[in-house]
Short mmCIF file of N, CA and C in Angstrom, two decimals:
data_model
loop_
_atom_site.label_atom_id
_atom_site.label_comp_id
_atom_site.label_asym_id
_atom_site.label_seq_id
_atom_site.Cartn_x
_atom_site.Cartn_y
_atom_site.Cartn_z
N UNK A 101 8.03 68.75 -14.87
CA UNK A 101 8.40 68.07 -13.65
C UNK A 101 7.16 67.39 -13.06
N UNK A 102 7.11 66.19 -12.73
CA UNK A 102 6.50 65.11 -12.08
C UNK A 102 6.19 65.90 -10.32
N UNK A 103 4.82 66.33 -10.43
CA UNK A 103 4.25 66.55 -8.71
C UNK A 103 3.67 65.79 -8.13
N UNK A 104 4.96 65.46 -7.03
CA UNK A 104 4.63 64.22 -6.28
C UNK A 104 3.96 64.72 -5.03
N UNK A 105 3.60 65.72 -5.07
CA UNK A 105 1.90 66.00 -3.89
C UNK A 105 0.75 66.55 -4.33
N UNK A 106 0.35 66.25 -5.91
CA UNK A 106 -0.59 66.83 -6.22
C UNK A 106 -2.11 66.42 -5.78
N UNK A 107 -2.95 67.04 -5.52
CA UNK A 107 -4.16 66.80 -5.07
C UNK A 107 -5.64 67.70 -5.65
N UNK A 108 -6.84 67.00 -5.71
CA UNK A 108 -7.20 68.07 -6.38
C UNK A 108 -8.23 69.00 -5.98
N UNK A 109 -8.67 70.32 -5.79
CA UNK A 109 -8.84 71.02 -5.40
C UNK A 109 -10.62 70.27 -4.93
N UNK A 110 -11.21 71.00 -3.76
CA UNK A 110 -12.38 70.50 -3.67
C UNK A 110 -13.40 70.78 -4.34
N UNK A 111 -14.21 69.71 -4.85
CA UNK A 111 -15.51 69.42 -5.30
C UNK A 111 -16.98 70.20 -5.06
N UNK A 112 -16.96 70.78 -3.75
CA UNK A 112 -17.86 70.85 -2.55
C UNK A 112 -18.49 72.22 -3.76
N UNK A 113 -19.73 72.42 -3.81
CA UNK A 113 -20.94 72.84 -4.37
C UNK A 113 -22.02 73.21 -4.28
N UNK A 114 -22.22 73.21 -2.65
CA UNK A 114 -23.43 73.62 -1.94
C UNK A 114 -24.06 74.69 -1.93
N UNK A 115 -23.60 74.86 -0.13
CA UNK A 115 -23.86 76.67 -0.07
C UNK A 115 -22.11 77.01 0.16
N UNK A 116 -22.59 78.57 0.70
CA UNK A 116 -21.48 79.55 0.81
C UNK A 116 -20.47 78.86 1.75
N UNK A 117 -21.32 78.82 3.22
CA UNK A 117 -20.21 78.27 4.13
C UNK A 117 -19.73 77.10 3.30
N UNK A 118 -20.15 75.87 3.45
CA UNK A 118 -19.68 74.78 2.91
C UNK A 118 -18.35 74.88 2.03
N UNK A 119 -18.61 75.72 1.01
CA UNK A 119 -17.45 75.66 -0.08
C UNK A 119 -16.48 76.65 0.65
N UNK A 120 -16.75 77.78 1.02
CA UNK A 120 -15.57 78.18 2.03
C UNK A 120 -15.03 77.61 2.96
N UNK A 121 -15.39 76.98 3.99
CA UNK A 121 -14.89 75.65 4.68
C UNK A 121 -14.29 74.85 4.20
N UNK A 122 -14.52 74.27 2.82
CA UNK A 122 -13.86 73.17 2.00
C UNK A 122 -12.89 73.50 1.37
N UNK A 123 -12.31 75.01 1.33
CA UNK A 123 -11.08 75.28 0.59
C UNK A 123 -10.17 75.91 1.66
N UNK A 124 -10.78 76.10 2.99
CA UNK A 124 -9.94 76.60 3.92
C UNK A 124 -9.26 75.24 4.68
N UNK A 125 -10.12 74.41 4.35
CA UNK A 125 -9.61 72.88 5.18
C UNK A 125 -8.64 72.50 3.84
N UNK A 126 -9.00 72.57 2.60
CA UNK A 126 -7.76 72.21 1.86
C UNK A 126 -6.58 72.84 1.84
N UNK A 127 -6.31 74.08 2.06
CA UNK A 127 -5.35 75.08 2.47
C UNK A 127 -4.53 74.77 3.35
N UNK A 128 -5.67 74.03 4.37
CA UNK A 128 -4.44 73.70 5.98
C UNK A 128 -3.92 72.25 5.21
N UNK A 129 -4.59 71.60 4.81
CA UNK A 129 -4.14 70.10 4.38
C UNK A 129 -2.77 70.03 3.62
N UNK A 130 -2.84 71.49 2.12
CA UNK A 130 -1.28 71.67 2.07
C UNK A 130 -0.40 72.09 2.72
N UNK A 131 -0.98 72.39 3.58
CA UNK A 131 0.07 72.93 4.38
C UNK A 131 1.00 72.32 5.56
N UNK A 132 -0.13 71.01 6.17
CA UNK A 132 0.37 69.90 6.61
C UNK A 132 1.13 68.44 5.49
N UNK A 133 0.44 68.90 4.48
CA UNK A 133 1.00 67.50 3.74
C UNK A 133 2.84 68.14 3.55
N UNK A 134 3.13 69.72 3.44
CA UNK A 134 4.49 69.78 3.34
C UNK A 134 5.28 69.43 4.72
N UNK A 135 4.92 69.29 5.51
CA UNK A 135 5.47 68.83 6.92
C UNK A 135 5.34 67.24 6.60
N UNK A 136 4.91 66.42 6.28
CA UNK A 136 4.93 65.68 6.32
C UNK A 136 6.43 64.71 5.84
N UNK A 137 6.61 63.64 6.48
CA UNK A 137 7.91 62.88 6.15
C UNK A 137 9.16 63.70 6.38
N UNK A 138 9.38 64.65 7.22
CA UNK A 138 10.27 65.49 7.20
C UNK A 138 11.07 65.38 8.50
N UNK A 139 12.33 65.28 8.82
CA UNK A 139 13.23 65.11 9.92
C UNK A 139 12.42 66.56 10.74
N UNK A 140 12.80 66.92 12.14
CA UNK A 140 13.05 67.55 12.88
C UNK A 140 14.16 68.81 12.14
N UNK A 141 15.14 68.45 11.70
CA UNK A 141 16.04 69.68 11.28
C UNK A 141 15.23 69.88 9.62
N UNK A 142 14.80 69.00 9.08
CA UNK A 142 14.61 69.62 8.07
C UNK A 142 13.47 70.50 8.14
N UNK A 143 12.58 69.98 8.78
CA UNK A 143 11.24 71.04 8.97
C UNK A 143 11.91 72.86 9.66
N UNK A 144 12.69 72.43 10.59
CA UNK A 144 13.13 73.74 11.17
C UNK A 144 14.38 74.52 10.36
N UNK A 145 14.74 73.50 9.10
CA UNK A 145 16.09 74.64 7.66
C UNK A 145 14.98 75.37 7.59
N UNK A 146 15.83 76.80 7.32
CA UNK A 146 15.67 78.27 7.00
C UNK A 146 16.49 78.03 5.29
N UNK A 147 16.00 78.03 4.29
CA UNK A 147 16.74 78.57 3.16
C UNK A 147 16.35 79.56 2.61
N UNK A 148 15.49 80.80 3.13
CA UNK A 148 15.59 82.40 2.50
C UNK A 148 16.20 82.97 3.99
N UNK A 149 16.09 84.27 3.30
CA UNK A 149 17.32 85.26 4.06
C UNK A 149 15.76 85.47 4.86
N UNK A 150 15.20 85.06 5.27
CA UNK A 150 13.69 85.84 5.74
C UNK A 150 13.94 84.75 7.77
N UNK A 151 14.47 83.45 6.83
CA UNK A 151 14.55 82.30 7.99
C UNK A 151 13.79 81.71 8.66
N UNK A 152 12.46 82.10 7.40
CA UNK A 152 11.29 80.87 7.37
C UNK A 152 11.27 79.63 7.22
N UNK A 153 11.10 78.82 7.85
CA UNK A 153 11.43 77.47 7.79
C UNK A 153 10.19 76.87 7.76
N UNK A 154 9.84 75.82 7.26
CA UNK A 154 8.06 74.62 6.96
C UNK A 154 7.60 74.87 8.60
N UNK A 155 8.31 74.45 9.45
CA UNK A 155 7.92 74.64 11.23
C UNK A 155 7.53 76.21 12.05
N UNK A 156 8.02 77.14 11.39
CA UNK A 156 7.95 78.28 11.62
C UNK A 156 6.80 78.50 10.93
N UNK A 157 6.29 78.31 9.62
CA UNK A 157 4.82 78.58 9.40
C UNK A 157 3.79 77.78 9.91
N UNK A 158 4.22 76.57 10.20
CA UNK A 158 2.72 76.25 11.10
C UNK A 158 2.43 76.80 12.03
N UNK A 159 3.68 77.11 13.10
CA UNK A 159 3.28 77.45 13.96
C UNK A 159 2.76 79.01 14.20
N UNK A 160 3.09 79.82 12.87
CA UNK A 160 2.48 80.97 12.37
C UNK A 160 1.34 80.83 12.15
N UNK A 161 0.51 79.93 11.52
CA UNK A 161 -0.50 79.25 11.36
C UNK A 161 -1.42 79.24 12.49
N UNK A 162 -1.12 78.70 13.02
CA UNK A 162 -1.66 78.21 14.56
C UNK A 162 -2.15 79.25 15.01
N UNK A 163 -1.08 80.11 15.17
CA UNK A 163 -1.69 81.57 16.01
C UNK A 163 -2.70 82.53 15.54
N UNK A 164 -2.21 82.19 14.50
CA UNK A 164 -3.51 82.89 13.09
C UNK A 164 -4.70 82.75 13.70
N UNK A 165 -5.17 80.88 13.19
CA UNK A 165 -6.58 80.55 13.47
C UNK A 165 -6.69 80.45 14.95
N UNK A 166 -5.86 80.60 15.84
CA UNK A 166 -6.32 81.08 17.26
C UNK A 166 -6.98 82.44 17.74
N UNK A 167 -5.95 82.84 16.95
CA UNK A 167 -6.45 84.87 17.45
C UNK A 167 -7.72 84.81 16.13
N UNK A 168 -8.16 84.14 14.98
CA UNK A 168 -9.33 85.01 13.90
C UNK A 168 -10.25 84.11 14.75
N UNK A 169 -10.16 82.48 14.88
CA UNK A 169 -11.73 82.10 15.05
C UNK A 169 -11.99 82.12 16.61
N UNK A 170 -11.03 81.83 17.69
CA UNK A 170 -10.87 81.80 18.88
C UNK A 170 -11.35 83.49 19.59
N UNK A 171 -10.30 84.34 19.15
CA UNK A 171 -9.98 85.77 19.94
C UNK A 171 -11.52 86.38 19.16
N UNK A 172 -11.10 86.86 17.70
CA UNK A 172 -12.37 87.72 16.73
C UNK A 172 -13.64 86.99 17.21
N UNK A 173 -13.84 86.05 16.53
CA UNK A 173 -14.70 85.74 15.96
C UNK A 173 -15.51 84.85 17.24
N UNK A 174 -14.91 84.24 18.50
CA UNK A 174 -15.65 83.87 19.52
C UNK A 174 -15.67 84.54 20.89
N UNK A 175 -14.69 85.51 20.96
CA UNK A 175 -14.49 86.57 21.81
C UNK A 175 -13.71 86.26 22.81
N UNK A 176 -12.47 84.91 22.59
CA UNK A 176 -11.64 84.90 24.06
C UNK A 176 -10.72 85.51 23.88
N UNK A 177 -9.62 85.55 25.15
CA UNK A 177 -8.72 86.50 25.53
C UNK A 177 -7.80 85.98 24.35
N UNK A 178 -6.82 86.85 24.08
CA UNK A 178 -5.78 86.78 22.88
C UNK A 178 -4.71 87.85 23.56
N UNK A 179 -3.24 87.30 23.55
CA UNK A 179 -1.87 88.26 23.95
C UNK A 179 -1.19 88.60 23.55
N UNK A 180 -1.03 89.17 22.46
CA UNK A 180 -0.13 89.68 21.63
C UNK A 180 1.36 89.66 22.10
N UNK A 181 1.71 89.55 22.91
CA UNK A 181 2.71 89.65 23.61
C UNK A 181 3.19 88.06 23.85
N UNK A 182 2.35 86.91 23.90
CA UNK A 182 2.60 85.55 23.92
C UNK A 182 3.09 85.21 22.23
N UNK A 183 2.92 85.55 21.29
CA UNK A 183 2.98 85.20 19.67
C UNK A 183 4.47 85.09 19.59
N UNK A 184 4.39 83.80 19.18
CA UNK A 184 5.95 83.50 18.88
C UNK A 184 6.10 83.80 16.96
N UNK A 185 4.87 84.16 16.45
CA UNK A 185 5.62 84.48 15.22
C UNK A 185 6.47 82.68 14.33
N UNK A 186 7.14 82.91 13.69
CA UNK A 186 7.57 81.89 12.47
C UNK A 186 9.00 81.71 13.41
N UNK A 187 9.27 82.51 14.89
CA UNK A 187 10.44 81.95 15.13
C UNK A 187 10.10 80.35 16.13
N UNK A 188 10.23 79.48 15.82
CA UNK A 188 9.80 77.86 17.16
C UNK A 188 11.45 78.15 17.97
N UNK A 189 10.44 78.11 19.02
CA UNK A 189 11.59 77.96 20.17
C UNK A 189 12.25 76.43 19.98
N UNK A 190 13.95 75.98 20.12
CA UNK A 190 14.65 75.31 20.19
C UNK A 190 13.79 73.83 21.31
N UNK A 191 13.13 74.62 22.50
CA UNK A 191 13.11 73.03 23.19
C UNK A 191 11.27 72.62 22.83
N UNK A 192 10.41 73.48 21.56
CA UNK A 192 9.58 72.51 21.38
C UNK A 192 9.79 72.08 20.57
N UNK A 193 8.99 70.36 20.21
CA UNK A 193 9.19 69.51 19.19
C UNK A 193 8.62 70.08 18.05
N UNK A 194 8.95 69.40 16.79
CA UNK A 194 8.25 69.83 15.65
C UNK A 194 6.56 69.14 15.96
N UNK A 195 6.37 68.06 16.73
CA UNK A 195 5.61 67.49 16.97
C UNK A 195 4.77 68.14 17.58
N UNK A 196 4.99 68.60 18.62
CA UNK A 196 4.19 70.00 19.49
C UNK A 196 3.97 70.84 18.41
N UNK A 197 4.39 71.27 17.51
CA UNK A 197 4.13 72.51 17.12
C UNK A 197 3.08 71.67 15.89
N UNK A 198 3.30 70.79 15.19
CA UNK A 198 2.28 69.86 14.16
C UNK A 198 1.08 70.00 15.08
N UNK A 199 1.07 69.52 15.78
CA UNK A 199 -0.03 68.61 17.34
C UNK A 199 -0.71 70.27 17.47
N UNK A 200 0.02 71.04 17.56
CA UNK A 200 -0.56 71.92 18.19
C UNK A 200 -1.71 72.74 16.69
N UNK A 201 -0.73 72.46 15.56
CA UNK A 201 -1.70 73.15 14.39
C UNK A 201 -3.28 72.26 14.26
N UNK A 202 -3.17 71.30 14.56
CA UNK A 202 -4.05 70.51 14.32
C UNK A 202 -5.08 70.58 15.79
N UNK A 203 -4.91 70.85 16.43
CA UNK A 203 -5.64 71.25 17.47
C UNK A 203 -6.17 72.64 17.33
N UNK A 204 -5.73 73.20 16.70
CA UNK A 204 -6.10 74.73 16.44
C UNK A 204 -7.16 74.19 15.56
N UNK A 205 -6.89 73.66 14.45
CA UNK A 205 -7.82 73.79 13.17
C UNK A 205 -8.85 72.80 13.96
N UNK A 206 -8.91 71.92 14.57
CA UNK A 206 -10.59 70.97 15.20
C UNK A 206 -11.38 72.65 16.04
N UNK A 207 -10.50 72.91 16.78
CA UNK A 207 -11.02 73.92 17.44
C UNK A 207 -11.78 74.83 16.55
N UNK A 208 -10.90 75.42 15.58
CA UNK A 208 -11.95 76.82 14.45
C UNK A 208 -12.44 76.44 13.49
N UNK A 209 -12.41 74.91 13.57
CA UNK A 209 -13.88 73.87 13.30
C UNK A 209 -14.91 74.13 13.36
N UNK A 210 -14.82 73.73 15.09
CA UNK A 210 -16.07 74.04 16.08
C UNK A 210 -16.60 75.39 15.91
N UNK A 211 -15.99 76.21 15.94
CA UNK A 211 -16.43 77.39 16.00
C UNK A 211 -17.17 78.21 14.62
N UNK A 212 -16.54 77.75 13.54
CA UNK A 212 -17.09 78.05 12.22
C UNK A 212 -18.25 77.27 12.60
N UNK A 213 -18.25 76.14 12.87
CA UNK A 213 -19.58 75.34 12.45
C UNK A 213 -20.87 75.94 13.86
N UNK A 214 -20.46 76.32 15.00
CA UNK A 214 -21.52 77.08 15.66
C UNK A 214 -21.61 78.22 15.19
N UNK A 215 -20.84 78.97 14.48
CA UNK A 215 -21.27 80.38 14.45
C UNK A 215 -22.51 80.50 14.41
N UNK A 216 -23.20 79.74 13.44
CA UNK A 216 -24.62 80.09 13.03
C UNK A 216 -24.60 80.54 11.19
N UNK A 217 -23.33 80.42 10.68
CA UNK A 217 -23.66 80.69 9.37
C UNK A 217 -22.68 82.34 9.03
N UNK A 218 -22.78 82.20 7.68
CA UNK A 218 -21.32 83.20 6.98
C UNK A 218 -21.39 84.97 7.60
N UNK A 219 -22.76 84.84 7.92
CA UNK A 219 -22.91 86.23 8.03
C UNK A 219 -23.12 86.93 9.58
N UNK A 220 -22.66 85.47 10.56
CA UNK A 220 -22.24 86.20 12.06
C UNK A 220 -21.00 86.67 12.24
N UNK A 221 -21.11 87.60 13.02
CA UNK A 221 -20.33 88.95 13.33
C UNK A 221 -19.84 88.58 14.52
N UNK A 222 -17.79 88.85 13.78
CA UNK A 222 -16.70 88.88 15.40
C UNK A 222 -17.69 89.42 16.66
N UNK A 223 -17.04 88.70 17.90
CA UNK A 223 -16.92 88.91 19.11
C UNK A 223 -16.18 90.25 19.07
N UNK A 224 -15.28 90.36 19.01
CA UNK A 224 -14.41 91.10 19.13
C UNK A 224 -13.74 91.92 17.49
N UNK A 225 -14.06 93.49 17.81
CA UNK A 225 -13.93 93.73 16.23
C UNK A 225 -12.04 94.10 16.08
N UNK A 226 -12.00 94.33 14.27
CA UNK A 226 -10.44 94.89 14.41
C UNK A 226 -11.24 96.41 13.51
N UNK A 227 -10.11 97.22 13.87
CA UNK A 227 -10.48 98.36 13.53
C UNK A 227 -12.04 99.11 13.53
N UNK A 228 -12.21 98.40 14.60
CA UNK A 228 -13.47 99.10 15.01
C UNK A 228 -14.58 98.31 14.60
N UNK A 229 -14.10 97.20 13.45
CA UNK A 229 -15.26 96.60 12.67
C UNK A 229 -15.67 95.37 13.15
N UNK A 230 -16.87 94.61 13.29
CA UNK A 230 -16.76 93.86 13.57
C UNK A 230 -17.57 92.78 12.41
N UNK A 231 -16.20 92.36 11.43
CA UNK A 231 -16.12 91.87 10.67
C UNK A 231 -17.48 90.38 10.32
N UNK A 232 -17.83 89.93 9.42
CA UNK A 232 -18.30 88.66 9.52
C UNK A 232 -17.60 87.49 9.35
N UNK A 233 -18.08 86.45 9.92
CA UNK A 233 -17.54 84.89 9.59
C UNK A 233 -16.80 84.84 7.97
N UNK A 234 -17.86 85.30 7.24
CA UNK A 234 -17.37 85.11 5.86
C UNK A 234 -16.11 85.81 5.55
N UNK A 235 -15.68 87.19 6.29
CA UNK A 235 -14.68 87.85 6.03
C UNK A 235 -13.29 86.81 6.70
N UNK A 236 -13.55 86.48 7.98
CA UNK A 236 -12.80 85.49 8.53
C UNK A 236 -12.33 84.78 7.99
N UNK A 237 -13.72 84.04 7.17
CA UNK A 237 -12.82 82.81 6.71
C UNK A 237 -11.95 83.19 4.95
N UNK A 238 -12.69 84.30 4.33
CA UNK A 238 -11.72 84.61 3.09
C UNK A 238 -10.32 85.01 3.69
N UNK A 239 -10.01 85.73 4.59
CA UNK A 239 -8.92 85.92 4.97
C UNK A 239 -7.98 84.84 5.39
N UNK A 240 -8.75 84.05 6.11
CA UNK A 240 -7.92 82.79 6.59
C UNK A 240 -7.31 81.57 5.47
N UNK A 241 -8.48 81.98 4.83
CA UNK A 241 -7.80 80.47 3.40
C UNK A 241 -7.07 81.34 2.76
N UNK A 242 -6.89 83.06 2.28
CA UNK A 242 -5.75 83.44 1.49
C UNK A 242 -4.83 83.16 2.14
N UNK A 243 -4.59 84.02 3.84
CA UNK A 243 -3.42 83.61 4.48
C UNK A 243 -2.77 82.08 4.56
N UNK A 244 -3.42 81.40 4.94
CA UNK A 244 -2.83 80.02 4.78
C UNK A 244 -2.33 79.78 3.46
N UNK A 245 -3.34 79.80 2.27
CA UNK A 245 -2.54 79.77 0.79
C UNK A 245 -1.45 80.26 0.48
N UNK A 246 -1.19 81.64 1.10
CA UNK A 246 0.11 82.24 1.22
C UNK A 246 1.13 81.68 1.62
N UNK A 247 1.20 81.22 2.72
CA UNK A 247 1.95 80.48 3.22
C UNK A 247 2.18 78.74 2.67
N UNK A 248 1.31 78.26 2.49
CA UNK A 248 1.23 77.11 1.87
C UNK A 248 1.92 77.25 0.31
N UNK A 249 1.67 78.34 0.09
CA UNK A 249 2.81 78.17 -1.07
C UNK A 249 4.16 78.69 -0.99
N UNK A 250 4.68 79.12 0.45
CA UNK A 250 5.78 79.51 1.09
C UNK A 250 6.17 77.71 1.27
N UNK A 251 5.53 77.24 2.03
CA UNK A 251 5.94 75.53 2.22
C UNK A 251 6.12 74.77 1.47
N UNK A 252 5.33 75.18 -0.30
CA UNK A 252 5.81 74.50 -1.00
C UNK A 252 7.03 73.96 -2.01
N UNK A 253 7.23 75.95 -1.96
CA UNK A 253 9.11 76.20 -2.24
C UNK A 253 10.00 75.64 -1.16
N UNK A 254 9.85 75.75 -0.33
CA UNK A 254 10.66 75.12 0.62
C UNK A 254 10.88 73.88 0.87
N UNK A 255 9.99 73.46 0.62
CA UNK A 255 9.43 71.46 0.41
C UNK A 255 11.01 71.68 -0.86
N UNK A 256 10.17 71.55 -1.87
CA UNK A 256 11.02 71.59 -3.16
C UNK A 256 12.42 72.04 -3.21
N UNK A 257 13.01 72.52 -2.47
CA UNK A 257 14.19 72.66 -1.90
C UNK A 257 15.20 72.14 -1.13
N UNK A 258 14.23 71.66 -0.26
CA UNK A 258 14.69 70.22 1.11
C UNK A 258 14.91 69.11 0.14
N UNK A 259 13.48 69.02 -0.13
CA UNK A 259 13.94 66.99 -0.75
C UNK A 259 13.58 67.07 -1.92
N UNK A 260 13.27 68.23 -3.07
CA UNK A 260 12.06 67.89 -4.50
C UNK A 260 11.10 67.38 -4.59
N UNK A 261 10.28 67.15 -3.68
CA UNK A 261 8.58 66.92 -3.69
C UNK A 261 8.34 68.30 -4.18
N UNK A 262 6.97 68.49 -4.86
CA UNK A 262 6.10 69.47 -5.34
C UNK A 262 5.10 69.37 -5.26
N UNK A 263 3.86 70.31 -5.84
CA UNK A 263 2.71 69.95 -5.84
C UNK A 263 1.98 70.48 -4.81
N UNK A 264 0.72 70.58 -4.45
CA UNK A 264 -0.52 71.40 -4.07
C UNK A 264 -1.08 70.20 -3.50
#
């Protein structure tokens, strides 16, 4: 089968951060390129019994790199109790919720790129630990990959686009 979103993985060869940065930014990129060209209802179809839909993981997304580089890793407030999770409320747009992933990721941009490098340590620890940047960001590009390949079955389902 012909993959009509194939792309190819990054080049980047430097140091540590760099190439971790460069596969966590490609991660979000599949993950936006499956939103892409997509109605409002199609982004928000559920076709597993789970009722994950392409819109429900960004905005899973979102909260992710809010609470690891925002809450952990720069030390602001985070509410567990605000997390909407993969369900999007009915009156925001898919647009808000796109708009909003992409505002997340400039943001834990900024923040990767002040840390100071792979081996500064959360603001705020989990389990007592207070993890490094580098742990952050391996976690963050699997999670997104995870999901990004949740968007890509689902892509392939909606309309038959494929591809990475």
């Amino acid at each position: 089968m012909f993959e009509t979103q194939r792309e190819p993985v990054p080049r980047v060869d430097t140091d540590e951060l760099d190439v971790a940065h460069a596969f966590l930014k490609f991660q979000r990129h599949c993950v936006l390129k499956k939103a892409e060209g997509l109605t409002e209802e199609q982004l928000r179809q559920s076709l597993v019994a789970s009722g994950t839909s392409i819109l429900g993981l960004v905005q899973h997304l979102t909260e992710a790199e809010r609470m690891w580089f925002y809450h952990h890793l720069g030390g602001d407030h985070w509410d567990e109790e605000e997390e909407l999770g993969m369900a999007v409320p009915a009156t925001t747009s898919a647009d808000e919720v796109i708009e909003g992933y992409r505002a997340a990721i400039a943001d834990s941009d900024r923040a990767i790129e002040n840390a100071g490098g792979p081996e500064a340590l959360m603001a705020i620890p989990i389990d007592g630990n207070r993890m490094s940047l580098r742990w952050i960001l391996a976690h963050m590009t699997t999670e997104t990959a995870r999901h990004a390949g949740h968007a890509d079955i689902l892509r392939e389902q909606i309309d038959g686009a494929t591809g990475r």
